[in-house]
């Protein structure tokens, strides 16, 4: 336990009270100098105990406070530039953020899915990656642990862990402040104050406010959207900590934080414009989507509906460390946390200025909220031959989600015209053209088929669904290292997890789904006048059809009818989803073991090698979306029958690693490398199939490769620091994936939506990636210093779509950040010029089928339109930092 420190004056108490009441930054004072140390002494908590980086038999990237600051890292998305093999992406809104390590991660856009990459902040597990996407405050370091970490960190860490450690209060009075200004109207202020109440109590508080204009221009058409920019920034955050050390044996750390974000995000750009664009343009009375040949990196989006997002997060935690004296001086650690997180998001679902489908940004129609309580207890101790740990973890998570789809006035004429064209192509190929002798508009086709007056079959609030899920998890774990000899360590870890989930789903179609209801009645086999409306609609539009014998007409309608009904009964318009028959209650119980076995051998003080095997586990769950198929089985292909069982199985991984950690040049150079092989069973793939997100369990996924890193602080060049890494990863789907969605047929346009997956490289999994950061600090004079940092991340080519459409391919690219500062030698002030993506590299985060516009899985189909969420452009600015 840390030693106690000299008492501060009562002024500290007064200042603390004032800051808490105003949540405003305070002035600053120079903190105590840090102890000089070599790279060989760097410590991490990858096994939940402080250990030297070079002694831990895990592939770890450790990023310290200064490097994080130099690289402009404020959240987990920013840090990917420093870590090879790590990608972090956002899609429909920034509440949906996904992290991947070694090509493995869970695709976002479905909060029923938990992450394959766990995020832990100050010892508290966060249930989804998105809750780590915000200003993390004053960072001490971030550790990226690669490969399964389920023994120590829990069930949803089958690909790795991002372990964030923020700065703790100290007993030295200090204050820091910064002001930042940049392009796109960026302006940010942040401040912190640290002090002591007494020789046994200290506190710190941090507050920040950041704003920025949007970097995406938006064509709003006829509205009602008025914001002509997107991807703006507007948030504030407050974080406070209290440290009590009533004795040398007891330490209590209390933490609290609050963050609010009210922004506009996220529109998309068209990367491929297909044959549906003319229909949308005609309905919108102008350009509804980008024109063919437009450059998507002009960053112009088309959206007539708002993309407002309102994200709130708050939490409290208490960490207690007690040296109990028993068991040879064991330490009992308790971490108790309660957190709330919620997001309300508007969405223009069709990503065009035509008014097809959208979601209002209000709590009743668009809400995702988590309330989580967690408790972890650990007892750790050491003897001459054994470092041991036993523990327990419990969490109780309540998830609430309201999801809706509103149908705009252009929906019916658009879908009707599109279906009319598709049916016409099929009938023309069969020698029955739609010559439309009566001149009836194509936009009225579905109103005839459904038997509803034009403009009434699809309107208003089409779907309003509510999900309530409770997940309770209890785990017992142990992780122990036996020092078999002075050179050989054997680590054995084991974890038993029990998880219970309950989901109540309520579905409703407030507008009554009139068009779908009408066509289902017309095609009902029990209807004596079956196909009467469809027969009349086709006869009035095709002279050839009208002249055919009745049995031939019946055969044509039996073929075309289900296709037409499929478009009339898309999930948000499907009457079969309506309450109360569709409401459901589902539950699951899982009892699983995970664990690890490692052997580490230190050949000498500079070389350690290790061999490890691990079994990881990621919990199963339920798909929180409307899913329908041909027969009610989610694996049975396209159809309109609701899938009642939305559960998906747990995900498992067997991982094997052979690694070496080496130290050179008297501790100033670290070279580490790991060869890995990971085999995933029942990998949870979340795929957007054009109308909904469907979770598939992929029987086998493998990831094999090499992960190497370097840290170098040359003794001959004072002030120079280099950190870099290189990763090769071959991450592929198994060749045998059951289900019609994975079948390839002739012609390709009839293949399953995911037919490209078997045996292919996974999305977001480049074979090669690498990063490098170089920092140099030098003295201008006795009173002035300069500091320069440049960091770059290379990503080889990869696909950005879960269905691997070639139109979603991303070519290799490199992103470069840089920062130059000049300031006082005593660190009282510094002015920094900085830039992110300084070469303005153009690349996309995620590519996807444009809803209702990407219709066929075959490459190059001229009808298809594809969209993408682009990465941020070049940003630059200046920051003034002061300390007192």
Short mmCIF file of C-alpha atoms in Angstrom, two decimals, residues 296-685:
data_model
loop_
_atom_site.label_atom_id
_atom_site.label_comp_id
_atom_site.label_asym_id
_atom_site.label_seq_id
_atom_site.Cartn_x
_atom_site.Cartn_y
_atom_site.Cartn_z
CA UNK A 296 -17.41 9.92 -52.51
CA UNK A 297 -14.47 11.67 -50.86
CA UNK A 298 -15.89 15.04 -51.75
CA UNK A 299 -17.78 14.06 -48.59
CA UNK A 300 -21.23 15.07 -49.73
CA UNK A 301 -24.10 13.05 -48.27
CA UNK A 302 -27.77 13.06 -49.21
CA UNK A 303 -30.24 12.99 -46.36
CA UNK A 304 -33.59 14.67 -45.87
CA UNK A 305 -34.09 13.44 -42.31
CA UNK A 306 -32.14 14.40 -39.15
CA UNK A 307 -29.37 12.20 -37.76
CA UNK A 308 -29.45 13.73 -34.29
CA UNK A 309 -27.74 11.71 -31.59
CA UNK A 310 -28.00 12.23 -27.84
CA UNK A 311 -25.71 10.05 -25.74
CA UNK A 312 -25.58 10.16 -21.95
CA UNK A 313 -23.30 8.13 -19.71
CA UNK A 314 -22.64 8.19 -16.00
CA UNK A 315 -21.26 5.86 -13.41
CA UNK A 316 -19.79 5.45 -9.97
CA UNK A 317 -17.30 2.90 -8.71
CA UNK A 318 -15.44 2.00 -5.56
CA UNK A 319 -12.14 0.14 -5.53
CA UNK A 320 -10.88 -1.16 -2.21
CA UNK A 321 -7.44 -2.71 -1.73
CA UNK A 322 -6.79 -4.23 1.69
CA UNK A 323 -3.58 -5.92 2.73
CA UNK A 324 -5.19 -8.42 5.05
CA UNK A 325 -1.94 -9.87 6.39
CA UNK A 326 -3.18 -13.45 6.16
CA UNK A 327 -1.97 -16.05 3.66
CA UNK A 328 1.54 -14.62 3.69
CA UNK A 329 0.48 -11.03 3.07
CA UNK A 330 -2.41 -11.39 0.64
CA UNK A 331 -4.34 -8.43 -0.78
CA UNK A 332 -8.11 -8.36 -1.06
CA UNK A 333 -9.42 -6.21 -3.93
CA UNK A 334 -13.04 -5.23 -4.34
CA UNK A 335 -14.32 -3.27 -7.34
CA UNK A 336 -17.98 -2.26 -7.18
CA UNK A 337 -19.53 -0.30 -10.03
CA UNK A 338 -22.90 0.98 -11.17
CA UNK A 339 -23.21 2.50 -14.62
CA UNK A 340 -25.91 3.90 -16.89
CA UNK A 341 -25.57 4.54 -20.60
CA UNK A 342 -28.23 5.60 -23.09
CA UNK A 343 -28.44 6.75 -26.67
CA UNK A 344 -31.22 8.32 -28.73
CA UNK A 345 -30.54 8.45 -32.45
CA UNK A 346 -32.30 9.77 -35.50
CA UNK A 347 -31.73 7.90 -38.74
CA UNK A 348 -32.40 8.49 -42.42
CA UNK A 349 -32.59 4.83 -43.24
CA UNK A 350 -32.48 5.17 -47.04
CA UNK A 351 -29.50 7.61 -47.05
CA UNK A 352 -31.10 9.77 -49.75
CA UNK A 353 -33.20 12.93 -50.05
CA UNK A 354 -36.18 10.84 -51.10
CA UNK A 355 -38.49 10.34 -48.14
CA UNK A 356 -38.61 6.54 -47.83
CA UNK A 357 -37.84 5.31 -44.30
CA UNK A 358 -36.56 7.11 -41.23
CA UNK A 359 -36.44 7.10 -37.45
CA UNK A 360 -37.22 10.04 -35.23
CA UNK A 361 -34.74 10.99 -32.52
CA UNK A 362 -37.05 10.67 -29.54
CA UNK A 363 -36.93 8.24 -26.66
CA UNK A 364 -40.22 6.52 -27.47
CA UNK A 365 -39.12 5.56 -30.98
CA UNK A 366 -35.33 5.32 -30.77
CA UNK A 367 -33.68 4.41 -27.51
CA UNK A 368 -30.95 2.12 -26.31
CA UNK A 369 -30.11 2.02 -22.63
CA UNK A 370 -27.94 -0.06 -20.32
CA UNK A 371 -28.02 -0.16 -16.55
CA UNK A 372 -25.21 -2.30 -15.21
CA UNK A 373 -24.12 -3.31 -11.74
CA UNK A 374 -20.89 -5.24 -11.33
CA UNK A 375 -18.92 -6.59 -8.42
CA UNK A 376 -15.48 -8.14 -8.56
CA UNK A 377 -13.58 -9.64 -5.63
CA UNK A 378 -9.98 -10.79 -5.92
CA UNK A 379 -7.61 -12.23 -3.38
CA UNK A 380 -3.99 -12.19 -4.51
CA UNK A 381 -0.82 -13.27 -2.83
CA UNK A 382 2.71 -14.50 -3.40
CA UNK A 383 5.24 -16.87 -1.96
CA UNK A 384 8.76 -17.59 -3.09
CA UNK A 385 7.44 -20.12 -5.58
CA UNK A 386 3.83 -19.13 -6.28
CA UNK A 387 1.93 -16.02 -7.36
CA UNK A 388 -1.72 -16.83 -6.87
CA UNK A 389 -5.10 -15.23 -7.38
CA UNK A 390 -8.66 -16.35 -6.79
CA UNK A 391 -11.70 -14.25 -7.55
CA UNK A 392 -15.36 -13.81 -8.20
CA UNK A 393 -17.18 -11.60 -10.68
CA UNK A 394 -20.90 -10.78 -10.79
CA UNK A 395 -22.80 -8.52 -13.15
CA UNK A 396 -26.44 -7.65 -13.61
CA UNK A 397 -27.28 -5.82 -16.83
CA UNK A 398 -30.65 -4.42 -17.90
CA UNK A 399 -30.94 -3.54 -21.57
CA UNK A 400 -33.86 -1.55 -22.96
CA UNK A 401 -34.30 -0.83 -26.63
CA UNK A 402 -37.05 0.99 -28.52
CA UNK A 403 -36.76 0.67 -32.28
CA UNK A 404 -39.03 2.11 -34.93
CA UNK A 405 -39.39 2.64 -38.66
CA UNK A 406 -41.44 5.49 -40.05
CA UNK A 407 -42.53 5.28 -43.67
CA UNK A 408 -42.40 8.42 -45.77
CA UNK A 409 -44.62 9.44 -48.70
CA UNK A 410 -42.07 8.36 -51.33
CA UNK A 411 -41.86 4.79 -50.05
CA UNK A 412 -44.93 3.42 -51.82
CA UNK A 413 -44.24 4.89 -55.27
CA UNK A 414 -40.57 3.90 -55.03
CA UNK A 415 -41.13 0.28 -54.01
CA UNK A 416 -44.08 -0.04 -56.38
CA UNK A 417 -42.04 1.24 -59.36
CA UNK A 418 -39.08 -0.97 -58.41
CA UNK A 419 -41.18 -4.11 -58.01
CA UNK A 420 -43.00 -3.36 -61.25
CA UNK A 421 -39.67 -3.19 -63.08
CA UNK A 422 -38.38 -6.42 -61.50
CA UNK A 423 -41.59 -8.31 -62.24
CA UNK A 424 -41.56 -6.90 -65.75
CA UNK A 425 -38.02 -8.21 -66.33
CA UNK A 426 -38.99 -11.69 -65.13
CA UNK A 427 -42.15 -11.83 -67.22
CA UNK A 428 -40.42 -10.44 -70.31
CA UNK A 429 -37.83 -13.21 -70.04
CA UNK A 430 -40.75 -15.68 -70.07
CA UNK A 431 -42.27 -14.04 -73.16
CA UNK A 432 -44.99 -12.13 -71.30
CA UNK A 433 -44.00 -8.42 -71.47
CA UNK A 434 -45.70 -5.71 -69.45
CA UNK A 435 -46.75 -3.47 -72.34
CA UNK A 436 -49.15 -1.53 -70.08
CA UNK A 437 -51.87 -0.92 -72.72
CA UNK A 438 -53.96 1.12 -70.27
CA UNK A 439 -51.10 3.43 -69.28
CA UNK A 440 -51.49 2.85 -65.55
CA UNK A 441 -48.57 4.38 -63.60
CA UNK A 442 -46.03 1.93 -62.23
CA UNK A 443 -46.27 3.73 -58.88
CA UNK A 444 -49.83 2.43 -58.49
CA UNK A 445 -48.92 -1.24 -59.02
CA UNK A 446 -48.75 -2.23 -55.34
CA UNK A 447 -51.91 -0.37 -54.42
CA UNK A 448 -53.74 -2.57 -56.95
CA UNK A 449 -52.11 -5.74 -55.67
CA UNK A 450 -52.81 -4.87 -52.04
CA UNK A 451 -56.29 -3.52 -52.64
CA UNK A 452 -55.62 -0.20 -50.89
CA UNK A 453 -56.12 3.34 -52.21
CA UNK A 454 -52.87 4.80 -53.54
CA UNK A 455 -50.85 6.40 -50.76
CA UNK A 456 -52.50 4.52 -47.89
CA UNK A 457 -50.89 1.06 -48.06
CA UNK A 458 -47.57 2.23 -46.62
CA UNK A 459 -47.66 5.29 -44.38
CA UNK A 460 -46.86 6.59 -40.94
CA UNK A 461 -45.31 4.57 -38.13
CA UNK A 462 -44.70 1.19 -39.71
CA UNK A 463 -42.96 -0.56 -36.84
CA UNK A 464 -42.53 0.16 -33.14
CA UNK A 465 -40.75 -2.59 -31.23
CA UNK A 466 -39.62 -2.76 -27.62
CA UNK A 467 -37.02 -5.09 -26.17
CA UNK A 468 -36.21 -5.64 -22.51
CA UNK A 469 -33.32 -7.93 -21.69
CA UNK A 470 -31.78 -8.88 -18.38
CA UNK A 471 -28.44 -10.65 -18.23
CA UNK A 472 -26.92 -11.94 -15.01
CA UNK A 473 -23.45 -13.37 -14.99
CA UNK A 474 -21.53 -15.06 -12.17
CA UNK A 475 -17.96 -16.26 -12.55
CA UNK A 476 -15.35 -17.87 -10.33
CA UNK A 477 -11.75 -17.68 -11.50
CA UNK A 478 -8.19 -18.36 -10.52
CA UNK A 479 -4.88 -17.49 -12.15
CA UNK A 480 -1.65 -18.82 -10.67
CA UNK A 481 2.01 -18.73 -11.66
CA UNK A 482 4.34 -21.39 -10.28
CA UNK A 483 8.02 -20.48 -10.35
CA UNK A 484 9.15 -24.02 -11.02
CA UNK A 485 12.77 -22.92 -11.20
CA UNK A 486 14.54 -19.59 -11.24
CA UNK A 487 14.07 -19.63 -15.00
CA UNK A 488 10.80 -21.52 -15.61
CA UNK A 489 7.31 -20.21 -14.80
CA UNK A 490 4.13 -22.23 -15.30
CA UNK A 491 0.82 -20.33 -15.29
CA UNK A 492 -2.53 -22.04 -14.92
CA UNK A 493 -5.77 -20.13 -15.14
CA UNK A 494 -9.33 -21.37 -14.94
CA UNK A 495 -12.71 -19.63 -15.03
CA UNK A 496 -16.23 -20.96 -14.59
CA UNK A 497 -19.02 -18.72 -15.87
CA UNK A 498 -22.74 -19.03 -15.48
CA UNK A 499 -24.92 -16.62 -17.42
CA UNK A 500 -28.69 -16.28 -17.51
CA UNK A 501 -30.48 -14.07 -20.03
CA UNK A 502 -34.15 -13.21 -20.36
CA UNK A 503 -35.62 -11.25 -23.25
CA UNK A 504 -39.12 -9.88 -23.63
CA UNK A 505 -39.93 -8.57 -27.11
CA UNK A 506 -43.04 -6.59 -28.04
CA UNK A 507 -43.66 -5.92 -31.73
CA UNK A 508 -46.26 -3.63 -33.21
CA UNK A 509 -47.20 -2.12 -36.57
CA UNK A 510 -49.11 1.04 -35.60
CA UNK A 511 -50.08 1.80 -39.21
CA UNK A 512 -51.76 -1.58 -39.59
CA UNK A 513 -49.57 -2.83 -42.47
CA UNK A 514 -52.48 -2.45 -44.87
CA UNK A 515 -50.63 -3.26 -48.08
CA UNK A 516 -49.05 -6.41 -46.69
CA UNK A 517 -52.34 -7.51 -45.16
CA UNK A 518 -54.08 -7.06 -48.49
CA UNK A 519 -51.59 -9.08 -50.53
CA UNK A 520 -51.44 -11.87 -47.94
CA UNK A 521 -55.22 -12.15 -48.12
CA UNK A 522 -55.10 -12.13 -51.93
CA UNK A 523 -52.51 -14.94 -52.00
CA UNK A 524 -54.01 -17.05 -49.20
CA UNK A 525 -54.54 -20.62 -50.49
CA UNK A 526 -57.82 -20.76 -48.52
CA UNK A 527 -59.17 -17.73 -50.37
CA UNK A 528 -61.73 -18.87 -53.02
CA UNK A 529 -60.76 -15.83 -55.09
CA UNK A 530 -57.04 -16.37 -54.67
CA UNK A 531 -54.87 -14.04 -56.81
CA UNK A 532 -57.92 -12.00 -57.90
CA UNK A 533 -56.21 -8.64 -57.33
CA UNK A 534 -52.86 -9.77 -58.67
CA UNK A 535 -54.56 -11.23 -61.75
CA UNK A 536 -56.35 -7.96 -62.38
CA UNK A 537 -53.15 -5.92 -61.90
CA UNK A 538 -51.15 -8.05 -64.34
CA UNK A 539 -53.95 -8.30 -66.88
CA UNK A 540 -54.36 -4.52 -66.99
CA UNK A 541 -50.61 -4.13 -67.63
CA UNK A 542 -49.93 -7.00 -70.02
CA UNK A 543 -51.95 -7.82 -73.09
CA UNK A 544 -50.04 -11.08 -73.38
CA UNK A 545 -50.87 -12.10 -69.80
CA UNK A 546 -54.55 -11.20 -70.24
CA UNK A 547 -54.76 -13.53 -73.24
CA UNK A 548 -53.26 -16.57 -71.49
CA UNK A 549 -55.41 -19.48 -70.27
CA UNK A 550 -56.30 -19.41 -66.58
CA UNK A 551 -54.02 -22.31 -65.55
CA UNK A 552 -51.04 -20.60 -67.22
CA UNK A 553 -51.88 -17.34 -65.47
CA UNK A 554 -52.07 -19.27 -62.18
CA UNK A 555 -48.60 -20.72 -62.73
CA UNK A 556 -47.13 -17.28 -63.46
CA UNK A 557 -48.75 -15.78 -60.37
CA UNK A 558 -47.60 -18.68 -58.20
CA UNK A 559 -44.06 -17.79 -59.27
CA UNK A 560 -44.30 -13.98 -59.18
CA UNK A 561 -46.67 -13.67 -56.23
CA UNK A 562 -44.23 -14.55 -53.44
CA UNK A 563 -41.62 -12.15 -54.89
CA UNK A 564 -44.16 -9.34 -54.90
CA UNK A 565 -45.38 -10.21 -51.39
CA UNK A 566 -41.77 -10.22 -50.20
CA UNK A 567 -41.38 -6.56 -51.16
CA UNK A 568 -44.79 -5.63 -49.79
CA UNK A 569 -44.06 -7.35 -46.48
CA UNK A 570 -40.54 -6.19 -45.69
CA UNK A 571 -39.88 -6.31 -41.91
CA UNK A 572 -41.20 -2.81 -41.10
CA UNK A 573 -44.34 -3.42 -43.18
CA UNK A 574 -44.99 -7.10 -42.38
CA UNK A 575 -48.35 -7.65 -40.73
CA UNK A 576 -47.13 -11.01 -39.42
CA UNK A 577 -44.85 -9.18 -36.96
CA UNK A 578 -47.72 -7.30 -35.36
CA UNK A 579 -48.69 -7.83 -31.71
CA UNK A 580 -49.92 -9.72 -29.85
CA UNK A 581 -49.21 -12.93 -31.76
CA UNK A 582 -45.61 -11.94 -32.45
CA UNK A 583 -44.69 -10.93 -28.87
CA UNK A 584 -42.20 -13.32 -27.33
CA UNK A 585 -40.31 -14.29 -24.22
CA UNK A 586 -36.98 -16.05 -24.56
CA UNK A 587 -34.45 -17.20 -22.01
CA UNK A 588 -31.11 -18.94 -22.01
CA UNK A 589 -28.69 -20.39 -19.51
CA UNK A 590 -25.01 -21.05 -20.13
CA UNK A 591 -22.46 -22.77 -17.90
CA UNK A 592 -19.02 -22.71 -19.45
CA UNK A 593 -15.37 -23.24 -18.58
CA UNK A 594 -12.50 -21.24 -19.97
CA UNK A 595 -8.86 -21.18 -19.07
CA UNK A 596 -5.23 -20.92 -20.00
CA UNK A 597 -1.96 -22.79 -19.58
CA UNK A 598 1.36 -20.99 -20.13
CA UNK A 599 5.00 -21.88 -19.80
CA UNK A 600 7.58 -19.08 -19.75
CA UNK A 601 11.32 -19.67 -19.72
CA UNK A 602 13.86 -16.94 -19.04
CA UNK A 603 17.06 -17.92 -20.79
CA UNK A 604 18.88 -14.99 -19.23
CA UNK A 605 18.00 -11.55 -17.93
CA UNK A 606 17.40 -10.32 -21.49
CA UNK A 607 15.50 -13.17 -23.20
CA UNK A 608 12.21 -14.79 -22.23
CA UNK A 609 10.19 -17.16 -24.39
CA UNK A 610 6.75 -18.52 -23.71
CA UNK A 611 4.22 -21.02 -25.00
CA UNK A 612 0.54 -20.67 -24.20
CA UNK A 613 -2.78 -22.35 -24.87
CA UNK A 614 -6.09 -20.75 -24.02
CA UNK A 615 -9.79 -21.52 -24.26
CA UNK A 616 -11.94 -18.43 -24.65
CA UNK A 617 -15.69 -18.00 -24.42
CA UNK A 618 -18.11 -15.34 -25.56
CA UNK A 619 -21.70 -15.60 -24.41
CA UNK A 620 -24.62 -16.30 -26.68
CA UNK A 621 -27.66 -14.08 -26.82
CA UNK A 622 -30.62 -12.83 -28.79
CA UNK A 623 -30.92 -10.82 -31.98
CA UNK A 624 -32.73 -7.56 -31.26
CA UNK A 625 -34.18 -6.97 -34.70
CA UNK A 626 -37.06 -8.09 -36.87
CA UNK A 627 -35.89 -11.19 -38.69
CA UNK A 628 -37.92 -13.15 -41.22
CA UNK A 629 -37.24 -16.02 -43.55
CA UNK A 630 -38.86 -18.50 -45.91
CA UNK A 631 -40.11 -20.79 -43.13
CA UNK A 632 -39.35 -19.10 -39.79
CA UNK A 633 -35.84 -20.53 -39.47
CA UNK A 634 -33.26 -17.75 -39.62
CA UNK A 635 -31.01 -19.91 -41.84
CA UNK A 636 -33.66 -20.62 -44.46
CA UNK A 637 -33.21 -17.68 -46.80
CA UNK A 638 -35.44 -14.80 -47.82
CA UNK A 639 -39.14 -14.86 -46.94
CA UNK A 640 -41.80 -13.18 -44.86
CA UNK A 641 -42.35 -15.69 -42.04
CA UNK A 642 -41.18 -14.13 -38.74
CA UNK A 643 -38.31 -15.88 -37.00
CA UNK A 644 -39.55 -16.50 -33.47
CA UNK A 645 -36.33 -17.95 -32.09
CA UNK A 646 -33.81 -15.12 -32.35
CA UNK A 647 -31.18 -16.78 -30.14
CA UNK A 648 -27.63 -17.44 -31.23
CA UNK A 649 -25.08 -19.78 -29.69
CA UNK A 650 -22.05 -18.97 -27.57
CA UNK A 651 -18.73 -18.41 -29.33
CA UNK A 652 -15.58 -20.33 -28.38
CA UNK A 653 -11.94 -20.00 -29.33
CA UNK A 654 -8.89 -22.21 -28.87
CA UNK A 655 -5.73 -20.14 -29.08
CA UNK A 656 -2.07 -21.13 -29.20
CA UNK A 657 0.87 -18.74 -29.01
CA UNK A 658 4.65 -19.01 -29.11
CA UNK A 659 6.33 -15.79 -28.13
CA UNK A 660 9.63 -14.18 -27.26
CA UNK A 661 10.36 -11.02 -25.29
CA UNK A 662 13.88 -9.71 -25.58
CA UNK A 663 15.72 -6.77 -24.03
CA UNK A 664 18.77 -5.13 -25.58
CA UNK A 665 21.18 -2.23 -25.10
CA UNK A 666 20.97 -2.09 -21.31
CA UNK A 667 17.18 -1.95 -21.30
CA UNK A 668 16.81 0.74 -23.95
CA UNK A 669 15.57 -1.58 -26.70
CA UNK A 670 12.71 -4.09 -26.50
CA UNK A 671 11.97 -6.52 -29.33
CA UNK A 672 8.97 -8.79 -28.82
CA UNK A 673 7.26 -11.22 -31.19
CA UNK A 674 4.45 -13.75 -31.02
CA UNK A 675 3.34 -16.46 -33.45
CA UNK A 676 -0.34 -17.24 -32.95
CA UNK A 677 -3.04 -19.61 -34.15
CA UNK A 678 -6.68 -19.12 -33.14
CA UNK A 679 -9.64 -21.34 -34.04
CA UNK A 680 -13.12 -20.01 -33.41
CA UNK A 681 -16.19 -22.19 -33.12
CA UNK A 682 -19.69 -20.79 -33.70
CA UNK A 683 -18.29 -17.36 -34.48
CA UNK A 684 -21.04 -14.76 -34.15
CA UNK A 685 -21.37 -12.96 -37.48
#
